PDB file of C-alpha atoms in Angstrom:
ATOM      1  CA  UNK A   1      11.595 106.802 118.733  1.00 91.00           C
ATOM      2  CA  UNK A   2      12.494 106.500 114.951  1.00 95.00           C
ATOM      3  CA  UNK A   3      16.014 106.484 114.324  1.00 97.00           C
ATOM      4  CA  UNK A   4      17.912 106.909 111.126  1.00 98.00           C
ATOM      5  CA  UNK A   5      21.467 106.488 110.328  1.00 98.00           C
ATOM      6  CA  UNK A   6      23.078 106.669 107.034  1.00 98.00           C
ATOM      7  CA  UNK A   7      25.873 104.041 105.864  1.00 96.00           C
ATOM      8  CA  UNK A   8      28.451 104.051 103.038  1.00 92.00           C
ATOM      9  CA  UNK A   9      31.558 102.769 101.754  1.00 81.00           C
ATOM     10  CA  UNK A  10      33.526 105.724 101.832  1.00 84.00           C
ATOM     11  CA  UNK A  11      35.455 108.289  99.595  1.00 92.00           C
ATOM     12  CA  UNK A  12      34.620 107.971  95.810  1.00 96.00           C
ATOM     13  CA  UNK A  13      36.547 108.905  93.323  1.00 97.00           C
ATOM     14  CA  UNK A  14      35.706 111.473  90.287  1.00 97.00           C
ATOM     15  CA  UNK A  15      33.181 109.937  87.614  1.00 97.00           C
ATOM     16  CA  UNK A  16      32.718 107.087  89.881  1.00 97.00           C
ATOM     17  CA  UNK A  17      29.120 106.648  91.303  1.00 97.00           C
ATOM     18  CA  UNK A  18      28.764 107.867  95.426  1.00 97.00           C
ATOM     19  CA  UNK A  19      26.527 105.555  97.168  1.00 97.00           C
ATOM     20  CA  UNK A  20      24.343 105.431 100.614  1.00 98.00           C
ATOM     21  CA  UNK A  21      22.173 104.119 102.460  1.00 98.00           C
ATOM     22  CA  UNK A  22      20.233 104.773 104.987  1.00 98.00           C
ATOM     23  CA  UNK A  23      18.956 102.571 107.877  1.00 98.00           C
ATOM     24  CA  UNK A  24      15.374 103.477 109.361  1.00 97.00           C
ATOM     25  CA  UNK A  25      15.200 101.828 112.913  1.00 97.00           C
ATOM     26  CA  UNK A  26      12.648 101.690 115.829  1.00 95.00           C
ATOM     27  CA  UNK A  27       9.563 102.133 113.304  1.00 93.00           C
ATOM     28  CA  UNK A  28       8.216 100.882 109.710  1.00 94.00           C
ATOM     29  CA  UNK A  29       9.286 103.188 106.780  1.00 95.00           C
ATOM     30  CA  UNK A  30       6.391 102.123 105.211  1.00 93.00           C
ATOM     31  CA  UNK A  31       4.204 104.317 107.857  1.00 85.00           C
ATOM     32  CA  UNK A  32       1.683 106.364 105.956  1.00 81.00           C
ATOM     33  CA  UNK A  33       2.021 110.629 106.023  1.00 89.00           C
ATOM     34  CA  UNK A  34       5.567 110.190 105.752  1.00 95.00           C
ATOM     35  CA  UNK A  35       8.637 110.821 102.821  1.00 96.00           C
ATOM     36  CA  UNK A  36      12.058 109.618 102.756  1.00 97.00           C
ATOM     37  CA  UNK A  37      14.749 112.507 101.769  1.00 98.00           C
ATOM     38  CA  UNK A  38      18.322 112.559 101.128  1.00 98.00           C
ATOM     39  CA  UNK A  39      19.758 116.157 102.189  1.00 98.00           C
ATOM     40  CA  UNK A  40      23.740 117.524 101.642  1.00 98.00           C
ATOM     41  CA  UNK A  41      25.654 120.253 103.095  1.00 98.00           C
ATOM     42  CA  UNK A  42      29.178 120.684 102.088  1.00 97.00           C
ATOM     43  CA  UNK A  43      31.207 121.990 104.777  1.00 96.00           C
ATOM     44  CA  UNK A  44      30.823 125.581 105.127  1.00 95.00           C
ATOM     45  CA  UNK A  45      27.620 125.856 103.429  1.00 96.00           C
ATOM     46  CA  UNK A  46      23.962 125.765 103.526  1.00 97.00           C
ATOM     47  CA  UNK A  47      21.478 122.691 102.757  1.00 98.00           C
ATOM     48  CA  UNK A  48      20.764 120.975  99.789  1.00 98.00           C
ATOM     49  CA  UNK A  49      17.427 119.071  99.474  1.00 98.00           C
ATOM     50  CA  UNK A  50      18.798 116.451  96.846  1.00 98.00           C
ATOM     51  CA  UNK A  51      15.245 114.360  96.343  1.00 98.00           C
ATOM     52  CA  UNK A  52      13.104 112.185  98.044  1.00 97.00           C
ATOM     53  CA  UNK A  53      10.985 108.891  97.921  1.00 97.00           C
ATOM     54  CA  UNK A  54       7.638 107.653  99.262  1.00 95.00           C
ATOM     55  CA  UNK A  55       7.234 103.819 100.432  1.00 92.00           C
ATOM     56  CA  UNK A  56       5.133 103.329  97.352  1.00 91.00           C
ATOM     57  CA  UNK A  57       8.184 103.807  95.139  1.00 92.00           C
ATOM     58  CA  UNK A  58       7.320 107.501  93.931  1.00 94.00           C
ATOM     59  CA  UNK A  59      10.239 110.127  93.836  1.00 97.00           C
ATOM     60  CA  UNK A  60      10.610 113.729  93.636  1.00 96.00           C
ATOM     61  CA  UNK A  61      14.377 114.860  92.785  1.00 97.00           C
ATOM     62  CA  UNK A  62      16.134 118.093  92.650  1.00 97.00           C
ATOM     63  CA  UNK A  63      15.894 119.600  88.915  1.00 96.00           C
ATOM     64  CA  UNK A  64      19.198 120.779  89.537  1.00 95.00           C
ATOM     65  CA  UNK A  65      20.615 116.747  90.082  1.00 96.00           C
ATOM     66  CA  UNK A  66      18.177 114.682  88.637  1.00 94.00           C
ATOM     67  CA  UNK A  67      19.821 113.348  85.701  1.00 96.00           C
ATOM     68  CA  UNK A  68      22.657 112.239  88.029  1.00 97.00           C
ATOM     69  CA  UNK A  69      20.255 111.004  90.860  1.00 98.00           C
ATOM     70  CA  UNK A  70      18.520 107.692  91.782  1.00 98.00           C
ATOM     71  CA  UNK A  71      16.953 107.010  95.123  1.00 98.00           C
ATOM     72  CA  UNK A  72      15.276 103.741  95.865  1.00 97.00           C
ATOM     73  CA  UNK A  73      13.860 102.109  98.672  1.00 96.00           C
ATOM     74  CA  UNK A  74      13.536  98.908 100.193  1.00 96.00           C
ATOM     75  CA  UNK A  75      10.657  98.032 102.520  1.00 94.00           C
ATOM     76  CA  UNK A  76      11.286  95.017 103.645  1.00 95.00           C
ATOM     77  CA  UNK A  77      15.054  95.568 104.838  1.00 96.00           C
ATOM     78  CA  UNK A  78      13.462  99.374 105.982  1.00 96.00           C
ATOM     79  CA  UNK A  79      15.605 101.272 104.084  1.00 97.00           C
ATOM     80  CA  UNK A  80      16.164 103.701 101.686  1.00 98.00           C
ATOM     81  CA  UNK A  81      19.531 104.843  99.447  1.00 98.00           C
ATOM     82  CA  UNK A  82      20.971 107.231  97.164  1.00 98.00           C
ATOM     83  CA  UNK A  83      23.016 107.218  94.163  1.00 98.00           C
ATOM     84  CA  UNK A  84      24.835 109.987  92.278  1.00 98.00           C
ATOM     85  CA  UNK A  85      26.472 109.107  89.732  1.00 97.00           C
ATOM     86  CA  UNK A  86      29.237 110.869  87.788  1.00 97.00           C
ATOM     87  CA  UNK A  87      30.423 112.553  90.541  1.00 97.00           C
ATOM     88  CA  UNK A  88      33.006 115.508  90.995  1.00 97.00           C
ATOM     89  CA  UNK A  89      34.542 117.626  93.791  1.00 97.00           C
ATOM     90  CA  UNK A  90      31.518 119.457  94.069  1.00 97.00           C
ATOM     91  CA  UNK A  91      29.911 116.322  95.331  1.00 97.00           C
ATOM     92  CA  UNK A  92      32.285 116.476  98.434  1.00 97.00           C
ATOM     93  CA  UNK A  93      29.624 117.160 101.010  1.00 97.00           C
ATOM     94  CA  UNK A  94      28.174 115.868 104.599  1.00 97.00           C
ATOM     95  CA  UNK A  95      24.806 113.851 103.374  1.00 98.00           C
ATOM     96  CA  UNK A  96      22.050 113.507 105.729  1.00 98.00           C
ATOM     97  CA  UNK A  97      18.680 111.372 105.511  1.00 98.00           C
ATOM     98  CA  UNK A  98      15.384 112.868 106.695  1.00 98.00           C
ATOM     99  CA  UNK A  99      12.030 111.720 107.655  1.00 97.00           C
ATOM    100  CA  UNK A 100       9.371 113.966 106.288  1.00 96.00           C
ATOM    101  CA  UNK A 101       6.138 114.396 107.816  1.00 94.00           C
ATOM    102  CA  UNK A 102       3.399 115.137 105.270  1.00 91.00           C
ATOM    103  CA  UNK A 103      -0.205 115.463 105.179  1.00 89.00           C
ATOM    104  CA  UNK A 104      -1.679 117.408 102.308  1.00 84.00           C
ATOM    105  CA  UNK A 105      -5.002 118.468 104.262  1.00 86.00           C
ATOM    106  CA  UNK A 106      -2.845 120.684 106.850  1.00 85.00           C
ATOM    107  CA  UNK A 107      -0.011 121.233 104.803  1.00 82.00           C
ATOM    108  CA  UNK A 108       2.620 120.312 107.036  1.00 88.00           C
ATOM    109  CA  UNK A 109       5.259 118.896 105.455  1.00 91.00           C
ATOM    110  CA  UNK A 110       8.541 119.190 107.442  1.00 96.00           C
ATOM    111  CA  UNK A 111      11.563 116.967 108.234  1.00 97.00           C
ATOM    112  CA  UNK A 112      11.045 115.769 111.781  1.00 96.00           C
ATOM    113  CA  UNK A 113      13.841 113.668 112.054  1.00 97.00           C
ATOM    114  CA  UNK A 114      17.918 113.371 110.583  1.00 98.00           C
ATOM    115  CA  UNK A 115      20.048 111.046 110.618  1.00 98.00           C
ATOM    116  CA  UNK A 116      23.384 112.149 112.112  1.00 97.00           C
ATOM    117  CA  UNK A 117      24.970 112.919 108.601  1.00 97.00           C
ATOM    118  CA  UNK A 118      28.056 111.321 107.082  1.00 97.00           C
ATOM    119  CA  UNK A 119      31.274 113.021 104.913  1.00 96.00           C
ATOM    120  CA  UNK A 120      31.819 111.847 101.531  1.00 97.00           C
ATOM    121  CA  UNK A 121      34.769 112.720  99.577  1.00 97.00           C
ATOM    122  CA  UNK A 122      35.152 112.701  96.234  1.00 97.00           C
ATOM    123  CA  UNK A 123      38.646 112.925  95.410  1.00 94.00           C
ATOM    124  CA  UNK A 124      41.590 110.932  92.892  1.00 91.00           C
TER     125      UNK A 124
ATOM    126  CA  UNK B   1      21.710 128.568  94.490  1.00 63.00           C
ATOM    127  CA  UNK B   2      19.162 128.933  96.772  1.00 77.00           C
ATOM    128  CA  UNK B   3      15.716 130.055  96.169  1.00 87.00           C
ATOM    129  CA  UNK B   4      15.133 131.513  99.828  1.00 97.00           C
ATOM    130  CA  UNK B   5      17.234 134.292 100.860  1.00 98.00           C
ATOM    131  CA  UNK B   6      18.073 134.703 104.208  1.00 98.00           C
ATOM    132  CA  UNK B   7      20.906 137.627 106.013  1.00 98.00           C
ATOM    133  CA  UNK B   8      23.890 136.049 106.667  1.00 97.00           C
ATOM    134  CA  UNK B   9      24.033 136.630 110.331  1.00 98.00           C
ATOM    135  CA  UNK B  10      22.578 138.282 113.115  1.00 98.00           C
ATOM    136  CA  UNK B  11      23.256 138.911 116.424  1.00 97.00           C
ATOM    137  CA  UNK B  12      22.548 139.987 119.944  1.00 96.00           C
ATOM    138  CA  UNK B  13      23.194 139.840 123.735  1.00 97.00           C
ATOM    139  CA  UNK B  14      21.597 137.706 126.084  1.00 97.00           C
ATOM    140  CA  UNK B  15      18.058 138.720 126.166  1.00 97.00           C
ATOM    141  CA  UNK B  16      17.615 140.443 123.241  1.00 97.00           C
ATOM    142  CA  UNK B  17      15.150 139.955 120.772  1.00 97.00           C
ATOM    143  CA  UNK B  18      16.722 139.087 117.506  1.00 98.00           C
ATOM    144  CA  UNK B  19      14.556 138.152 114.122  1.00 98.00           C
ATOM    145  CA  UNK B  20      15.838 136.394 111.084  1.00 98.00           C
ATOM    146  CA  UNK B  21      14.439 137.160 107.558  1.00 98.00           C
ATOM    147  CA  UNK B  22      13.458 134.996 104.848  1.00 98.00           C
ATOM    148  CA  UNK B  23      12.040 136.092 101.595  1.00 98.00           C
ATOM    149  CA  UNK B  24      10.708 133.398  98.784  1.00 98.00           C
ATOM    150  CA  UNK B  25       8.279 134.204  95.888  1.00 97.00           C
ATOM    151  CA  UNK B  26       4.850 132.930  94.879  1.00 96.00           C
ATOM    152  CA  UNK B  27       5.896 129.604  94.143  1.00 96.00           C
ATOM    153  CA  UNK B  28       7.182 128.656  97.414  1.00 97.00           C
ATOM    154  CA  UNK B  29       6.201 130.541 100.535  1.00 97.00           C
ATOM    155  CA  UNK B  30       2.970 132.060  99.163  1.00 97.00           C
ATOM    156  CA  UNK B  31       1.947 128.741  98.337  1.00 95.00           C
ATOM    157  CA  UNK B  32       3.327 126.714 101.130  1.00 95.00           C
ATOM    158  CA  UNK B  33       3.746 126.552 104.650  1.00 96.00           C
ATOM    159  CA  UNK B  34       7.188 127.337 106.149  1.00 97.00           C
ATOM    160  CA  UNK B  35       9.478 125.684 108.278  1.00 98.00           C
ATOM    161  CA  UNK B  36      12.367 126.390 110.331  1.00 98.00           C
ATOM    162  CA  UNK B  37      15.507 124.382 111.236  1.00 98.00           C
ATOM    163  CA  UNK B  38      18.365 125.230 113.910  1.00 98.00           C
ATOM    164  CA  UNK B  39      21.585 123.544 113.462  1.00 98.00           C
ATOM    165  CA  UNK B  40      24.097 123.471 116.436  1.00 97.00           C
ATOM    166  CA  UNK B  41      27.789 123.258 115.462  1.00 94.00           C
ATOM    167  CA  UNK B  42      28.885 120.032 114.250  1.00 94.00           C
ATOM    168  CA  UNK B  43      25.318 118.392 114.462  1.00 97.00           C
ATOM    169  CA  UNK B  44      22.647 117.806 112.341  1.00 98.00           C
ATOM    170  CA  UNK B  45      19.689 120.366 111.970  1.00 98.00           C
ATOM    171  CA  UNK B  46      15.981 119.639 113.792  1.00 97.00           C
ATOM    172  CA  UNK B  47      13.048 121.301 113.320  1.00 98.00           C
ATOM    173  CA  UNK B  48      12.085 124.382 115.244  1.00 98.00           C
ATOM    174  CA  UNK B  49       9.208 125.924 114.083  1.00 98.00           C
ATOM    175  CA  UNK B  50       6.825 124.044 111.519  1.00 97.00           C
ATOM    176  CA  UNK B  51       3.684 125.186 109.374  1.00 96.00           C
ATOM    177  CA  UNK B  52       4.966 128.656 109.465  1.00 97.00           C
ATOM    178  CA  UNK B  53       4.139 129.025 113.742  1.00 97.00           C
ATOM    179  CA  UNK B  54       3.869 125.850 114.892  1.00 96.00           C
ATOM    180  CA  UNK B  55       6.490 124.577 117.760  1.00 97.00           C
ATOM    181  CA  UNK B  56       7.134 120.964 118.133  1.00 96.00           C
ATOM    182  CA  UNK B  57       6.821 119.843 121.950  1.00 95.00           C
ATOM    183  CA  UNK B  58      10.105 120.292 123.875  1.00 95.00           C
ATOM    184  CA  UNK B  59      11.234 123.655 121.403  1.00 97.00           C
ATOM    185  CA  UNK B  60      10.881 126.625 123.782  1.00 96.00           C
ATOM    186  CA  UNK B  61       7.721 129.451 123.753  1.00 96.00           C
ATOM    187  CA  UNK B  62      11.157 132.388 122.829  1.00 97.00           C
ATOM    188  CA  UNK B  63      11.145 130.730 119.468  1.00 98.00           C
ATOM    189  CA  UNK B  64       8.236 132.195 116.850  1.00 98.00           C
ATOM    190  CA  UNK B  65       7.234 132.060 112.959  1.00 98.00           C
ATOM    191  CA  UNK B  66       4.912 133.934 111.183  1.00 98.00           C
ATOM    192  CA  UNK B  67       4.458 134.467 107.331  1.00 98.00           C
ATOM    193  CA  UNK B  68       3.014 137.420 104.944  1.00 97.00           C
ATOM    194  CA  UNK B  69       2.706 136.711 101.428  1.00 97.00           C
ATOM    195  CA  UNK B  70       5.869 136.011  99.841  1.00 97.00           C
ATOM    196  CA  UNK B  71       8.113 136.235 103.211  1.00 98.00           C
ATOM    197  CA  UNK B  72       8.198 134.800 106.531  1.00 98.00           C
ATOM    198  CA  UNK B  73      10.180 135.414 109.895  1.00 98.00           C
ATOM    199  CA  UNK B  74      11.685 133.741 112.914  1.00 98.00           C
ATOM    200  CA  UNK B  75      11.822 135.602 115.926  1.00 98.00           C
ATOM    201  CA  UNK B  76      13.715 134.495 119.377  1.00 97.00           C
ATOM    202  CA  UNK B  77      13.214 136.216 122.164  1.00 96.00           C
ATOM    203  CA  UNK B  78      15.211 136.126 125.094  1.00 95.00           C
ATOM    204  CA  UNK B  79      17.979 135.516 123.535  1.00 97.00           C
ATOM    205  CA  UNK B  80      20.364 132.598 124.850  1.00 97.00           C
ATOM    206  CA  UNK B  81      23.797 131.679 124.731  1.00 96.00           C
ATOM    207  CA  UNK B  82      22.149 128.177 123.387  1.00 96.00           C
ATOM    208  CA  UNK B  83      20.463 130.035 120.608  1.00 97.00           C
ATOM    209  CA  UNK B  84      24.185 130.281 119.158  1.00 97.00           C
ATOM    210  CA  UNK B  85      23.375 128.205 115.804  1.00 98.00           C
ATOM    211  CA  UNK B  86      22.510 128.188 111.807  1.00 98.00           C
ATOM    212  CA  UNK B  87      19.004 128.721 111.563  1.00 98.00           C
ATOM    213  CA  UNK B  88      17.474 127.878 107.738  1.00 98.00           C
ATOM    214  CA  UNK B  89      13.963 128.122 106.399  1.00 98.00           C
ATOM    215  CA  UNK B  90      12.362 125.944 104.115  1.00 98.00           C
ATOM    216  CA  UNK B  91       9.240 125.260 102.245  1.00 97.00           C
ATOM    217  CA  UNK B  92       8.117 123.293  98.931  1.00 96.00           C
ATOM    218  CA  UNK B  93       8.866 125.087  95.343  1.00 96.00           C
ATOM    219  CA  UNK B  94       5.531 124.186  93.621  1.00 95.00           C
ATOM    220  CA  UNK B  95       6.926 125.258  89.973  1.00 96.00           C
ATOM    221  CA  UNK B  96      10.406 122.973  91.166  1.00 95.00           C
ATOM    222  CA  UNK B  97       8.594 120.331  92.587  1.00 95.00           C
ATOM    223  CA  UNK B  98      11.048 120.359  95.331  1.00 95.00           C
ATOM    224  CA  UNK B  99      12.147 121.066  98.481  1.00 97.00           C
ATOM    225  CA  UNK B 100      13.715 124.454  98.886  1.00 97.00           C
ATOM    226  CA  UNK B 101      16.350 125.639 101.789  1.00 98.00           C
ATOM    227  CA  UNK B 102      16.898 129.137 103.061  1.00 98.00           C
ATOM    228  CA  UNK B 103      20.878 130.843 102.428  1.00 98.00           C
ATOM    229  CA  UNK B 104      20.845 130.245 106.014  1.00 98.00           C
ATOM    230  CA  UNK B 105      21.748 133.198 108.968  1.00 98.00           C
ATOM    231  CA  UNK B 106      23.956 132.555 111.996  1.00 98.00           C
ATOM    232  CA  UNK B 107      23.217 133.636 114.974  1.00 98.00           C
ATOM    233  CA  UNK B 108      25.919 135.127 117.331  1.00 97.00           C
ATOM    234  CA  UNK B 109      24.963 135.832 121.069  1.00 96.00           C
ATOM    235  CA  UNK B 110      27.573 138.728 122.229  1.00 94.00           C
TER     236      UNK B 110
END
């Protein structure tokens, strides 16, 4: 059963950079058919697909974050993070990682497993 | 913003059938399949219906998708005091590139 669970050092502070990582246990993240994505919800709210990252290296990103976002993976320690840099209150959100199952013939593509989430705060 | 829009909330008693709305355009669910997430309070969301119908094992048979054109729809019938959640849809934005979520509807059993 593939776990994930996301990591961090805690609140950021405005312009600083927010980073996380998340920590892909109990199979290889380099499996085929499957995408790495970093998802936000700030409390209250609805979910915010923020990008996402194959084991080859290839990214998609939200238009709407991109020049602010960076997610990179590393195989060989099985995990993947995020960065977002200049951030602001409006960063303040619960940030989940998501498996993504995907296969092109079918068309399924669907996050089939979460992490549990973790609160950052960006605040002076 | 959000490209899918979903109502707010919905409700009904135990047993009732209650269906939750979500309109795209033909850029996402027209050209995608949907999917369907429940998230309990306070935990994270898991898939609950997949490729517009499909149910991943262990999701109960009161919990259907279907899509027409540029809309699709969750239904739940039988309605449960467990059902009480935030249910979003989803599907990929081909002229975004990206991901896109539902506004997201919660679901109040009276």
């Amino acid at each position: 059963q593939v776990q994930l669970q996301e990591s961090g050092p805690g609140p950021v502070k405005p312009s600083q950079t927010l980073s996380l990582t998340c920590t892909v246990s109990g199979g290889s993240i380099s499996s085929g058919s499957y995408y790495w994505s970093w998802i936000r919800q700030p409390a209250g709210k609805g979910l915010e697909w923020i990008g996402r990252i194959y084991p080859s290296g290839s990214t998609n990103y939200n238009l709407s974050l991109k020049s602010r976002v960076t997610i990179s993976v590393d195989t060989s320690k099985n995990q993947f993070s995020l960065k977002v840099s200049s951030v602001t209150a409006a960063d303040t959100a619960v940030y989940y990682c998501a498996r993504s199952y995907y296969d092109f013939w079918s068309g399924y593509d669907y996050f089939d497993c979460w992490g549990q989430g973790t609160l950052v705060t960006v605040s002076s | 913003q959000s490209v899918l829009t979903q109502p707010p909330s919905a409700s009904g008693t135990p047993g009732q059938r209650v269906t939750i709305s979500c309109s795209g355009s033909s850029s996402n669910i027209a050209s995608n399949t949907v999917n369907w997430y429940q998230q309990l309070p306070g935990t994270a969301p898991k898939v609950l219906i997949y490729s517009n119908s499909q149910r991943p094992s262990g999701v109960p048979d009161r919990f259907s998708g279907s899509k027409s054109g540029t809309s699709a729809s969750l239904a739940i019938s039988g309605l449960q005091s467990e059902d009480e959640a935030d249910y979003y849809c989803a599907a990929w934005d081909d002229s975004l590139n990206g991901q896109v979520f539902g506004t997201g509807t919660k679901v109040t059993v009276l």
